[in-house]
């Protein structure tokens, strides 16, 4: 039970902060040798985060007529990551990216990139300037998040900041971009569960989904409030410290 609680909390918090959820889940699972880290749990954790983002932005999502262009651009921006991700999984290349040394270096390098992107002045607004060209560019940034340590949230916020969106708007773009990705990951993992004939839902799976939902929702709310007052330097500092620790033990 304690393993599920820890992994649910880690997923909920790190999925939407620019610190890489995949890196934290890999590191924590391997360090503590968690036995509950399996495909069914992975589905539960991602479903919790997906539900949280849908519930938090329900007004934007379900008011399709008003936000049609933004939502369509969100879908467009997800295409590069979905395609490249599919190829990495199909040719069994994804496991080669789960190396501790690689995670350490990407954690530091993309923290520095996040820092410099955060120095940009704010000019663009999501309602007016988030067009399909910008969506595609930021979508290619998101492809890099397939490498553990890069952080999907971090790299998409970096891309949005480079295009002069405010911190809050950059985070919103990042959050909305997570919906197709989390949806595809959940569907892919569910498909694998069907193939394995393992669709038994346990209380533990439901429990982890609820916990992941709660911590994801709270993280989204906290992070958006945080960005209205502070810069991203705190997360940059944490990432550099974490990367140094990982590299120290890796080498």
Short mmCIF file of C-alpha atoms in Angstrom, two decimals:
data_model
loop_
_atom_site.label_atom_id
_atom_site.label_comp_id
_atom_site.label_asym_id
_atom_site.label_seq_id
_atom_site.Cartn_x
_atom_site.Cartn_y
_atom_site.Cartn_z
CA UNK A 1 0.00 0.00 0.00
CA UNK A 2 2.79 2.45 0.89
CA UNK A 3 4.31 1.91 -2.56
CA UNK A 4 1.03 2.89 -4.26
CA UNK A 5 0.71 5.99 -2.10
CA UNK A 6 4.26 7.13 -2.91
CA UNK A 7 3.97 6.46 -6.65
CA UNK A 8 0.55 8.15 -6.82
CA UNK A 9 1.85 11.24 -5.06
CA UNK A 10 4.96 11.35 -7.27
CA UNK A 11 2.86 10.98 -10.45
CA UNK A 12 0.34 13.59 -9.37
CA UNK A 13 2.95 16.18 -8.42
CA UNK A 14 5.62 15.66 -11.08
CA UNK A 15 3.36 15.17 -14.13
CA UNK A 16 2.52 18.86 -14.31
CA UNK A 17 5.59 20.49 -12.72
CA UNK A 18 8.61 21.07 -15.00
CA UNK A 19 10.72 18.40 -13.25
CA UNK A 20 9.96 15.19 -15.26
CA UNK A 21 7.47 12.67 -13.92
CA UNK A 22 9.02 9.76 -15.85
CA UNK A 23 12.46 10.44 -14.36
CA UNK A 24 11.11 10.57 -10.82
CA UNK A 25 9.00 7.42 -11.26
CA UNK A 26 11.94 5.50 -12.75
CA UNK A 27 14.37 6.66 -10.07
CA UNK A 28 12.05 6.05 -7.14
CA UNK A 29 10.80 2.67 -8.41
CA UNK A 30 14.32 1.39 -9.03
CA UNK A 31 15.86 2.88 -5.88
CA UNK A 32 13.23 1.38 -3.58
CA UNK A 33 12.76 -1.73 -5.78
CA UNK A 34 8.99 -1.27 -5.80
CA UNK A 35 7.19 -4.47 -6.71
CA UNK A 36 3.86 -2.77 -7.53
CA UNK A 37 5.29 -0.83 -10.46
CA UNK A 38 3.40 -2.63 -13.25
CA UNK A 39 1.31 -1.89 -16.31
CA UNK A 40 -2.02 -1.86 -14.47
CA UNK A 41 -0.68 0.64 -11.96
CA UNK A 42 0.74 2.77 -14.77
CA UNK A 43 -2.74 2.94 -16.34
CA UNK A 44 -4.27 3.95 -13.00
CA UNK A 45 -1.70 6.70 -12.38
CA UNK A 46 -2.05 8.22 -15.85
CA UNK A 47 -5.85 8.00 -15.74
CA UNK A 48 -5.83 9.95 -12.48
CA UNK A 49 -3.73 12.73 -14.00
CA UNK A 50 -5.85 12.77 -17.18
CA UNK A 51 -9.09 13.11 -15.20
CA UNK A 52 -7.58 15.90 -13.10
CA UNK A 53 -6.63 18.02 -16.12
CA UNK A 54 -10.05 17.47 -17.73
CA UNK A 55 -11.90 18.42 -14.55
CA UNK A 56 -9.74 21.49 -13.90
CA UNK A 57 -10.11 22.86 -17.44
CA UNK A 58 -13.64 21.57 -18.05
CA UNK A 59 -14.93 25.04 -18.96
CA UNK A 60 -12.27 25.44 -21.66
CA UNK A 61 -12.64 21.91 -22.96
CA UNK A 62 -16.42 21.63 -23.09
CA UNK A 63 -16.93 25.15 -24.43
CA UNK A 64 -15.77 23.86 -27.79
CA UNK A 65 -17.46 26.57 -29.84
CA UNK A 66 -15.52 29.34 -28.10
CA UNK A 67 -12.19 27.52 -27.83
CA UNK A 68 -12.39 25.44 -31.00
CA UNK A 69 -9.19 26.79 -32.58
CA UNK A 70 -7.16 26.40 -29.39
CA UNK A 71 -8.33 22.81 -28.85
CA UNK A 72 -7.72 21.85 -32.49
CA UNK A 73 -4.22 23.34 -32.28
CA UNK A 74 -3.64 21.32 -29.11
CA UNK A 75 -4.45 18.16 -31.06
CA UNK A 76 -2.14 19.23 -33.90
CA UNK A 77 0.70 19.91 -31.47
CA UNK A 78 0.46 16.36 -30.11
CA UNK A 79 0.90 14.61 -33.47
CA UNK A 80 4.75 14.69 -33.60
CA UNK A 81 5.08 13.19 -30.10
CA UNK A 82 2.49 10.50 -30.79
CA UNK A 83 4.20 9.48 -34.05
CA UNK A 84 7.76 9.46 -32.68
CA UNK A 85 6.61 7.80 -29.46
CA UNK A 86 4.88 5.05 -31.44
CA UNK A 87 8.05 4.40 -33.46
CA UNK A 88 10.21 4.24 -30.32
CA UNK A 89 7.87 1.70 -28.73
CA UNK A 90 7.36 -0.32 -31.94
CA UNK A 91 11.09 -0.78 -32.47
CA UNK A 92 11.77 -1.30 -28.73
CA UNK A 93 14.00 1.76 -28.49
CA UNK A 94 12.32 3.39 -25.49
CA UNK A 95 14.20 1.27 -22.92
CA UNK A 96 17.54 2.58 -24.21
CA UNK A 97 16.52 6.03 -23.00
CA UNK A 98 15.93 4.92 -19.39
CA UNK A 99 19.62 5.22 -18.45
CA UNK A 100 20.49 7.00 -15.19
CA UNK A 101 23.38 8.93 -16.72
CA UNK A 102 21.15 10.17 -19.57
CA UNK A 103 18.46 11.17 -17.07
CA UNK A 104 21.02 13.11 -15.05
CA UNK A 105 22.34 15.04 -18.03
CA UNK A 106 18.91 15.81 -19.53
CA UNK A 107 17.67 16.97 -16.12
CA UNK A 108 20.46 19.57 -15.99
CA UNK A 109 20.65 20.59 -19.65
CA UNK A 110 16.93 21.21 -20.08
CA UNK A 111 16.80 22.99 -16.72
CA UNK A 112 19.28 25.51 -18.11
CA UNK A 113 17.21 25.85 -21.29
CA UNK A 114 14.11 26.42 -19.15
CA UNK A 115 15.93 29.14 -17.21
CA UNK A 116 16.94 31.13 -20.30
CA UNK A 117 13.52 30.75 -21.91
CA UNK A 118 11.96 32.16 -18.74
CA UNK A 119 13.90 35.40 -19.24
CA UNK A 120 11.81 36.22 -22.31
CA UNK A 121 9.40 39.14 -22.17
CA UNK A 122 5.66 38.48 -22.36
CA UNK A 123 3.96 39.61 -25.54
CA UNK A 124 1.72 36.81 -26.76
CA UNK A 125 -1.68 35.74 -25.47
CA UNK A 126 -3.02 32.23 -25.83
CA UNK A 127 -6.44 33.42 -27.05
CA UNK A 128 -4.94 35.50 -29.90
CA UNK A 129 -1.50 34.12 -30.71
CA UNK A 130 -1.69 30.35 -30.23
CA UNK A 131 -2.11 29.46 -33.91
CA UNK A 132 -1.41 26.19 -35.69
CA UNK A 133 2.16 27.17 -36.65
CA UNK A 134 3.05 27.95 -33.04
CA UNK A 135 1.30 24.75 -31.96
CA UNK A 136 3.43 22.67 -34.36
CA UNK A 137 6.66 24.32 -33.19
CA UNK A 138 5.83 23.70 -29.53
CA UNK A 139 4.72 20.20 -30.52
CA UNK A 140 8.22 19.45 -31.77
CA UNK A 141 9.60 20.67 -28.46
CA UNK A 142 7.29 18.16 -26.78
CA UNK A 143 8.87 15.29 -28.74
CA UNK A 144 11.98 15.73 -26.59
CA UNK A 145 9.90 14.79 -23.54
CA UNK A 146 10.06 11.16 -24.70
CA UNK A 147 13.54 11.22 -23.16
CA UNK A 148 13.26 10.74 -19.36
CA UNK A 149 14.60 13.74 -17.49
CA UNK A 150 13.57 16.30 -20.12
CA UNK A 151 10.07 16.78 -18.60
CA UNK A 152 7.03 17.11 -20.87
CA UNK A 153 5.76 20.01 -18.81
CA UNK A 154 9.18 21.64 -18.70
CA UNK A 155 9.94 21.44 -22.42
CA UNK A 156 6.49 22.61 -23.54
CA UNK A 157 6.63 25.54 -21.12
CA UNK A 158 10.11 26.27 -22.46
CA UNK A 159 8.78 26.26 -26.01
CA UNK A 160 5.85 28.51 -25.12
CA UNK A 161 8.13 30.94 -23.26
CA UNK A 162 10.44 31.10 -26.28
CA UNK A 163 7.40 32.21 -28.28
CA UNK A 164 6.79 34.96 -25.68
CA UNK A 165 3.75 33.53 -23.92
CA UNK A 166 3.35 34.47 -20.25
CA UNK A 167 4.29 31.93 -17.59
CA UNK A 168 0.63 31.25 -16.77
CA UNK A 169 -0.37 30.92 -20.44
CA UNK A 170 2.68 28.73 -21.10
CA UNK A 171 1.62 26.42 -18.27
CA UNK A 172 -1.96 26.35 -19.56
CA UNK A 173 -0.74 25.40 -23.03
CA UNK A 174 1.41 22.68 -21.46
CA UNK A 175 -1.48 21.35 -19.37
CA UNK A 176 -3.87 21.21 -22.32
CA UNK A 177 -1.20 19.54 -24.47
CA UNK A 178 -0.98 16.78 -21.87
CA UNK A 179 -4.57 15.65 -22.54
CA UNK A 180 -3.97 13.90 -25.91
CA UNK A 181 -0.65 12.45 -24.67
CA UNK A 182 -2.07 11.08 -21.42
CA UNK A 183 -5.08 9.81 -23.36
CA UNK A 184 -2.93 7.95 -25.90
CA UNK A 185 -0.69 6.51 -23.17
CA UNK A 186 -3.74 5.28 -21.26
CA UNK A 187 -5.33 3.73 -24.35
CA UNK A 188 -2.05 2.06 -25.37
CA UNK A 189 -1.54 0.58 -21.91
CA UNK A 190 -5.16 -0.57 -21.73
CA UNK A 191 -4.70 -2.29 -25.09
CA UNK A 192 -1.67 -4.12 -23.70
CA UNK A 193 -3.70 -5.18 -20.66
CA UNK A 194 -6.37 -6.60 -22.99
CA UNK A 195 -3.72 -8.49 -24.94
CA UNK A 196 -2.37 -9.89 -21.66
CA UNK A 197 -5.93 -10.76 -20.62
CA UNK A 198 -5.42 -8.77 -17.44
CA UNK A 199 -8.39 -6.43 -17.03
CA UNK A 200 -9.10 -7.22 -13.40
CA UNK A 201 -9.58 -3.93 -11.53
CA UNK A 202 -8.60 -4.08 -7.89
CA UNK A 203 -9.21 -1.73 -4.98
CA UNK A 204 -5.52 -0.78 -5.16
CA UNK A 205 -5.85 0.36 -8.78
CA UNK A 206 -8.88 2.47 -7.92
CA UNK A 207 -7.08 3.85 -4.88
CA UNK A 208 -4.03 4.87 -6.93
CA UNK A 209 -6.25 6.54 -9.56
CA UNK A 210 -8.02 8.61 -6.90
CA UNK A 211 -4.75 9.60 -5.23
CA UNK A 212 -3.17 10.50 -8.56
CA UNK A 213 -6.25 12.58 -9.42
CA UNK A 214 -6.19 14.47 -6.11
CA UNK A 215 -2.48 15.31 -6.20
CA UNK A 216 -2.58 16.15 -9.92
CA UNK A 217 -5.49 18.53 -9.41
CA UNK A 218 -3.85 20.24 -6.42
CA UNK A 219 -0.57 20.54 -8.32
CA UNK A 220 -2.24 22.20 -11.32
CA UNK A 221 -4.01 24.67 -9.05
CA UNK A 222 -0.87 25.43 -7.04
CA UNK A 223 1.40 25.77 -10.06
CA UNK A 224 -0.84 28.25 -11.89
CA UNK A 225 -1.11 30.39 -8.74
CA UNK A 226 2.65 30.13 -8.21
CA UNK A 227 3.46 31.36 -11.72
CA UNK A 228 1.46 34.54 -11.21
CA UNK A 229 3.91 35.63 -8.51
CA UNK A 230 7.20 33.85 -9.10
CA UNK A 231 9.58 32.77 -11.85
CA UNK A 232 10.59 29.23 -12.76
CA UNK A 233 14.02 29.61 -11.13
CA UNK A 234 13.02 27.47 -8.13
CA UNK A 235 12.31 24.51 -10.41
CA UNK A 236 15.50 25.13 -12.39
CA UNK A 237 17.54 25.07 -9.16
CA UNK A 238 15.86 21.85 -8.01
CA UNK A 239 16.51 20.16 -11.36
CA UNK A 240 20.17 21.10 -11.42
CA UNK A 241 20.62 19.81 -7.86
CA UNK A 242 18.77 16.58 -8.71
CA UNK A 243 20.78 16.11 -11.90
CA UNK A 244 24.07 16.54 -10.05
CA UNK A 245 23.02 13.96 -7.44
CA UNK A 246 22.00 11.48 -10.17
CA UNK A 247 25.27 11.95 -12.06
CA UNK A 248 27.30 11.63 -8.86
CA UNK A 249 25.82 8.22 -8.08
CA UNK A 250 25.79 7.15 -11.74
CA UNK A 251 29.49 7.79 -12.31
#
